[in-house]
Tab-separated table of C-alpha atoms in Angstrom:
chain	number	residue	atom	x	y	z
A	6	UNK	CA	231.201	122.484	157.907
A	7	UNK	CA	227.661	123.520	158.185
A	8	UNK	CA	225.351	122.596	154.840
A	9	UNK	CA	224.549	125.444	152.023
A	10	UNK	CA	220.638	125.063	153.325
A	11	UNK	CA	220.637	125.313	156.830
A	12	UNK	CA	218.870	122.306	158.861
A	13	UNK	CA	216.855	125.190	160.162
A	14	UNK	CA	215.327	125.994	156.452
A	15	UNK	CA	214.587	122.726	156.032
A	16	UNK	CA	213.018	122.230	159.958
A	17	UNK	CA	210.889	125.516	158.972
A	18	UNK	CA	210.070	124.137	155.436
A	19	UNK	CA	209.121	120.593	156.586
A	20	UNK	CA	206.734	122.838	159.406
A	21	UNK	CA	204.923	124.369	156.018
A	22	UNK	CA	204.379	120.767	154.516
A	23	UNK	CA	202.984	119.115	157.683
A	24	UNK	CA	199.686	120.246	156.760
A	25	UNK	CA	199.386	119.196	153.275
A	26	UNK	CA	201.084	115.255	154.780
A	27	UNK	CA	197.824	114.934	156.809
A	28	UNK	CA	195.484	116.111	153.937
A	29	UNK	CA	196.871	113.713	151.697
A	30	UNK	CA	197.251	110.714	154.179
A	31	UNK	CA	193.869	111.567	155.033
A	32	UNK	CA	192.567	111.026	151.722
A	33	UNK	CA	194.676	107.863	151.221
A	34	UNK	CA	197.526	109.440	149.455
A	35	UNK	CA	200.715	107.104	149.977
A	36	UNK	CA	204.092	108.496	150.507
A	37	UNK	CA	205.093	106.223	147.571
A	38	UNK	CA	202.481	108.043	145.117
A	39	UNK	CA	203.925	111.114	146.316
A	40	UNK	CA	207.551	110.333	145.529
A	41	UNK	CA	206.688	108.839	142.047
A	42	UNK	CA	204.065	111.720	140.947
A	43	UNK	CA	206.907	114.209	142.444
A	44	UNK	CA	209.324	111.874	139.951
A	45	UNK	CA	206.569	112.837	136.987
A	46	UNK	CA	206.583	115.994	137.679
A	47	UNK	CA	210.613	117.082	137.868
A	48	UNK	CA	210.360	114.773	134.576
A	49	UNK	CA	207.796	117.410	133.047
A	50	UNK	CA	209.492	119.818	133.723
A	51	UNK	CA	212.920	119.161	133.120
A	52	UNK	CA	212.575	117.385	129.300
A	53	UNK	CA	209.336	119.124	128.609
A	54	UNK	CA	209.965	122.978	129.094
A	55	UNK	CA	214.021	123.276	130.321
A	56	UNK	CA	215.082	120.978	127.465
A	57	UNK	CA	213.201	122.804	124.915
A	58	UNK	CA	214.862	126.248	126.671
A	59	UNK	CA	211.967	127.463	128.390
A	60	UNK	CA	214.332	127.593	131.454
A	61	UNK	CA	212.518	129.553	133.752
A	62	UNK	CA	209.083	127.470	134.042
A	63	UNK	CA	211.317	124.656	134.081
A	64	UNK	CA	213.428	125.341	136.853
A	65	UNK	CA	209.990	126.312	139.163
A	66	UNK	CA	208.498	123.332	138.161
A	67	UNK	CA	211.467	121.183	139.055
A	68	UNK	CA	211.833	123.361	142.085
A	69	UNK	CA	207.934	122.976	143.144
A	70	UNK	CA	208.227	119.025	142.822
A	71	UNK	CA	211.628	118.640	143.978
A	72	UNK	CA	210.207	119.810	147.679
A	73	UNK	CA	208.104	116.594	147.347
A	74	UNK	CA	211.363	114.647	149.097
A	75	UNK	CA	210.053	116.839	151.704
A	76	UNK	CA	206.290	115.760	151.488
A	77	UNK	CA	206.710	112.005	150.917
A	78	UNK	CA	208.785	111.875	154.011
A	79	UNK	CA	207.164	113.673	156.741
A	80	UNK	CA	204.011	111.301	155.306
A	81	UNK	CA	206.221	108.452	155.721
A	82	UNK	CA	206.957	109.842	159.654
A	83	UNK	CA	203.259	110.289	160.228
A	84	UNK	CA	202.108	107.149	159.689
A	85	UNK	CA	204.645	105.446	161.611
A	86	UNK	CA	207.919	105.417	159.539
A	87	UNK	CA	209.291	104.721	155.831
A	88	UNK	CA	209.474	100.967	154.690
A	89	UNK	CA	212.109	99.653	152.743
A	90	UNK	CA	210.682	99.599	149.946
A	91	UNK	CA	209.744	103.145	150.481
A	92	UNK	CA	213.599	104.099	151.206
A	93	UNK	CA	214.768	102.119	147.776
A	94	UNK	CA	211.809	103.640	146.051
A	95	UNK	CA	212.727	107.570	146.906
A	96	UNK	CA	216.399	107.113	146.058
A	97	UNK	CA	215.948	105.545	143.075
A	98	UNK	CA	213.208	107.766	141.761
A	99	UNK	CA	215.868	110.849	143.032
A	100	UNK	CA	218.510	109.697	140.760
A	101	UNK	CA	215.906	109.816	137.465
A	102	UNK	CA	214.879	113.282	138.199
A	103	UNK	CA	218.681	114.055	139.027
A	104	UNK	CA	219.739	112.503	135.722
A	105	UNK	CA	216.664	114.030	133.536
A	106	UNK	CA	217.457	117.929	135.322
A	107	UNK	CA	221.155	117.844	133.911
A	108	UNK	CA	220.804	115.848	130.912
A	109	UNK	CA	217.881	118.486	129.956
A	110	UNK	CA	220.251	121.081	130.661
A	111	UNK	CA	223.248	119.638	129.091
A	112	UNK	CA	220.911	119.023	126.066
A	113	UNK	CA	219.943	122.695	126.179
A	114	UNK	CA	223.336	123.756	126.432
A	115	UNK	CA	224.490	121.850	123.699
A	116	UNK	CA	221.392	123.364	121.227
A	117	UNK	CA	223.306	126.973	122.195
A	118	UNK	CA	227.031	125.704	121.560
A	119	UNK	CA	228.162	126.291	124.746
A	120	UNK	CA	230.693	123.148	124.797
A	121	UNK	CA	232.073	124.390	128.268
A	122	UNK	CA	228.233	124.778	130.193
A	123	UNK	CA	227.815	120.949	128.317
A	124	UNK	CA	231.234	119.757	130.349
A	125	UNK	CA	229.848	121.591	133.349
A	126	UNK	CA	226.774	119.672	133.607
A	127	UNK	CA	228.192	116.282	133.208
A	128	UNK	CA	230.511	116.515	136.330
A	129	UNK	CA	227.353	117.914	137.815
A	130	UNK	CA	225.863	114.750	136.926
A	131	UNK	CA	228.696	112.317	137.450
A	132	UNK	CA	230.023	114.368	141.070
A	133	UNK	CA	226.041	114.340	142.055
A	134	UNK	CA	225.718	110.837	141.620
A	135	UNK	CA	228.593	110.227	143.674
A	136	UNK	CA	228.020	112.148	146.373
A	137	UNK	CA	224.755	109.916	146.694
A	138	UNK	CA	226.411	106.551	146.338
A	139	UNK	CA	229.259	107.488	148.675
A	140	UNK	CA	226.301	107.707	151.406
A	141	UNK	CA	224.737	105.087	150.227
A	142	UNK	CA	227.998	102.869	150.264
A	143	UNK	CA	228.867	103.958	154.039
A	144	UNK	CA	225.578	103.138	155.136
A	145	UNK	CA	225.179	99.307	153.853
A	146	UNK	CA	228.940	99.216	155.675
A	147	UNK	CA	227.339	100.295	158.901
A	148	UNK	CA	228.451	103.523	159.397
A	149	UNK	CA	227.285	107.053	158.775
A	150	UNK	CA	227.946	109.860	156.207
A	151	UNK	CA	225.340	112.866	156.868
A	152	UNK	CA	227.756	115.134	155.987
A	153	UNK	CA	228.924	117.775	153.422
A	154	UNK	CA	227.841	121.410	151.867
A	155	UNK	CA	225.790	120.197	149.038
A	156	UNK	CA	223.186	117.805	149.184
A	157	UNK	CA	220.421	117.131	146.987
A	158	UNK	CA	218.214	119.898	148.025
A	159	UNK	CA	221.615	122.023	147.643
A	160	UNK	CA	222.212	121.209	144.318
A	161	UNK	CA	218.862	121.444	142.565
A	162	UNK	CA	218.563	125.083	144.054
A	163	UNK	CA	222.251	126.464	142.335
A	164	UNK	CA	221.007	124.864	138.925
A	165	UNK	CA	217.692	126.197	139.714
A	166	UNK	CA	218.465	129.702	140.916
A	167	UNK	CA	221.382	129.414	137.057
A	168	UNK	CA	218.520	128.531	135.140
A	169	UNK	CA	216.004	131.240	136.029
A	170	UNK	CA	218.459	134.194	135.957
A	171	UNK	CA	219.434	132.959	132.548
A	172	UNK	CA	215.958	132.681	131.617
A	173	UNK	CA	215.316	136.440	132.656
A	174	UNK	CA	218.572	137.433	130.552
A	175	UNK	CA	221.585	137.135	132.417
A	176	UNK	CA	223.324	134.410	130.076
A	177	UNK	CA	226.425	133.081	131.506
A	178	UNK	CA	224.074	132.927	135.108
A	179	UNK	CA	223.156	129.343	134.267
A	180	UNK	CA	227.409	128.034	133.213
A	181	UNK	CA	228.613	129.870	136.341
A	182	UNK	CA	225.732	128.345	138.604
A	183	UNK	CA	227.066	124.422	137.183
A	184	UNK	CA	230.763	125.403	137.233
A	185	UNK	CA	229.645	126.633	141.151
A	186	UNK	CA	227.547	123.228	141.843
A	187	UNK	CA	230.512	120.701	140.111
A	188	UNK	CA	233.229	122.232	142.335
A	189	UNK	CA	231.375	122.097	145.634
A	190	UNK	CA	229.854	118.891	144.450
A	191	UNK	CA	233.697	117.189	144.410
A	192	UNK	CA	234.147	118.862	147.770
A	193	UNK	CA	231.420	117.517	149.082
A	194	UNK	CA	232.381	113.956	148.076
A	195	UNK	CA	235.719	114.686	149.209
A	196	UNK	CA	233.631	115.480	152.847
A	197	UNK	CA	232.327	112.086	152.804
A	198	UNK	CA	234.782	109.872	152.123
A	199	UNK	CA	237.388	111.690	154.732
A	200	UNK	CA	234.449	111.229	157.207
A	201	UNK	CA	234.227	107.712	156.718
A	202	UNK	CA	238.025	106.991	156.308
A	203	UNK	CA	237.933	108.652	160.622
A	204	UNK	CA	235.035	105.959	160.984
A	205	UNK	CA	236.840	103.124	159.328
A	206	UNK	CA	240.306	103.977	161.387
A	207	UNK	CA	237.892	103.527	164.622
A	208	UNK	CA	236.430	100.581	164.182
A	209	UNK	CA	239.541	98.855	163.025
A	210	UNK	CA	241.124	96.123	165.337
A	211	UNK	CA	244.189	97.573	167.337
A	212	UNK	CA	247.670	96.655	165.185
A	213	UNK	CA	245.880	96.452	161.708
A	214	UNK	CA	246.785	98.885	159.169
């Protein structure tokens, strides 16, 4: 099943950013001070403005440095490929922002007394987590799991497309956009592990169950 955001988009959008990678590799920007100050920035504005229920600058700032995992790695490809350390680094810095955009919102939600938008946003939390570790999990076991519907870029875009049309007035936009994001969120983890269940089946020996 094809992803939410087309590969296409995100060929197109990583075609936008190619300009701005040179410019900064030019002037000695790493890809690893990209993905922290990107870090900083979803940080900013996820506890600083969405927390405090300012919803709509906070989703376009998380939005506007959430497209650094876009920036960080087509500087990585220009200058001859991520490291390691640069792989760890970008994962780990994408769970923090993950974990600060829906613990600000659950936060928020919690300030209005909306107890259901509160248990919406922790499966969005928990399911998101485990769609990454699934992945992750796969991958150290030698196989490969680049599939499912939602993926990070996915996910911050429902939350951020809830946030901003609650922000503008249309209330339950943000509750329905997390209720949205937790079920394909399951789905997608769902995706992964059938994927590498057909994977592990194929690389058993023949006669082992």
């Amino acid at each position: 099943m094809a992803k939410i955001f087309q590969v296409s988009a995100r060929a197109g959008m990583t075609r936008v950013v190619e300009p701005i990678a040179r410019a900064l590799l030019r002037a000695g920007v790493t890809p690893n001070a990209v993905t922290v100050a990107g870090t900083v920035g979803v940080l900013i504005g996820a506890l600083g403005f969405g927390a405090r229920g300012h919803l709509v600058a906070g989703a376009l700032i998380v939005t506007l440095f959430a497209l650094t995992d876009l920036l960080d790695g087509t500087m990585a490809r220009m200058s001859g490929g991520s490291t390691k350390f640069g792989a760890f680094l970008d994962s780990s810095m994408d769970r923090v922002a993950d974990s600060a955009v829906f613990g600000a919102v659950a936060y928020w939600l919690a300030t209005q007394g909306n107890h259901s938008g509160v248990a919406a946003a922790l499966v969005c939390l928990a399911a998101g987590g485990l769609v990454s570790y699934v992945k992750a999990r796969a991958e150290g076991l030698g196989m490969t799991c680049n599939v499912g519907i939602a993926e990070r870029t996915e996910r911050l875009l429902i939350v951020g497309v809830g946030g901003i049309l609650t922000g503008v007035g249309v209330k339950p936009a943000l509750e329905i956009a997390l209720w949205l994001l937790a079920a394909v969120s399951i789905f997608t983890v769902g995706q992964r592990m059938a994927h590498v269940y057909r994977q592990a089946q194929q690389l058993q020996p023949d006669g082992q169950a």
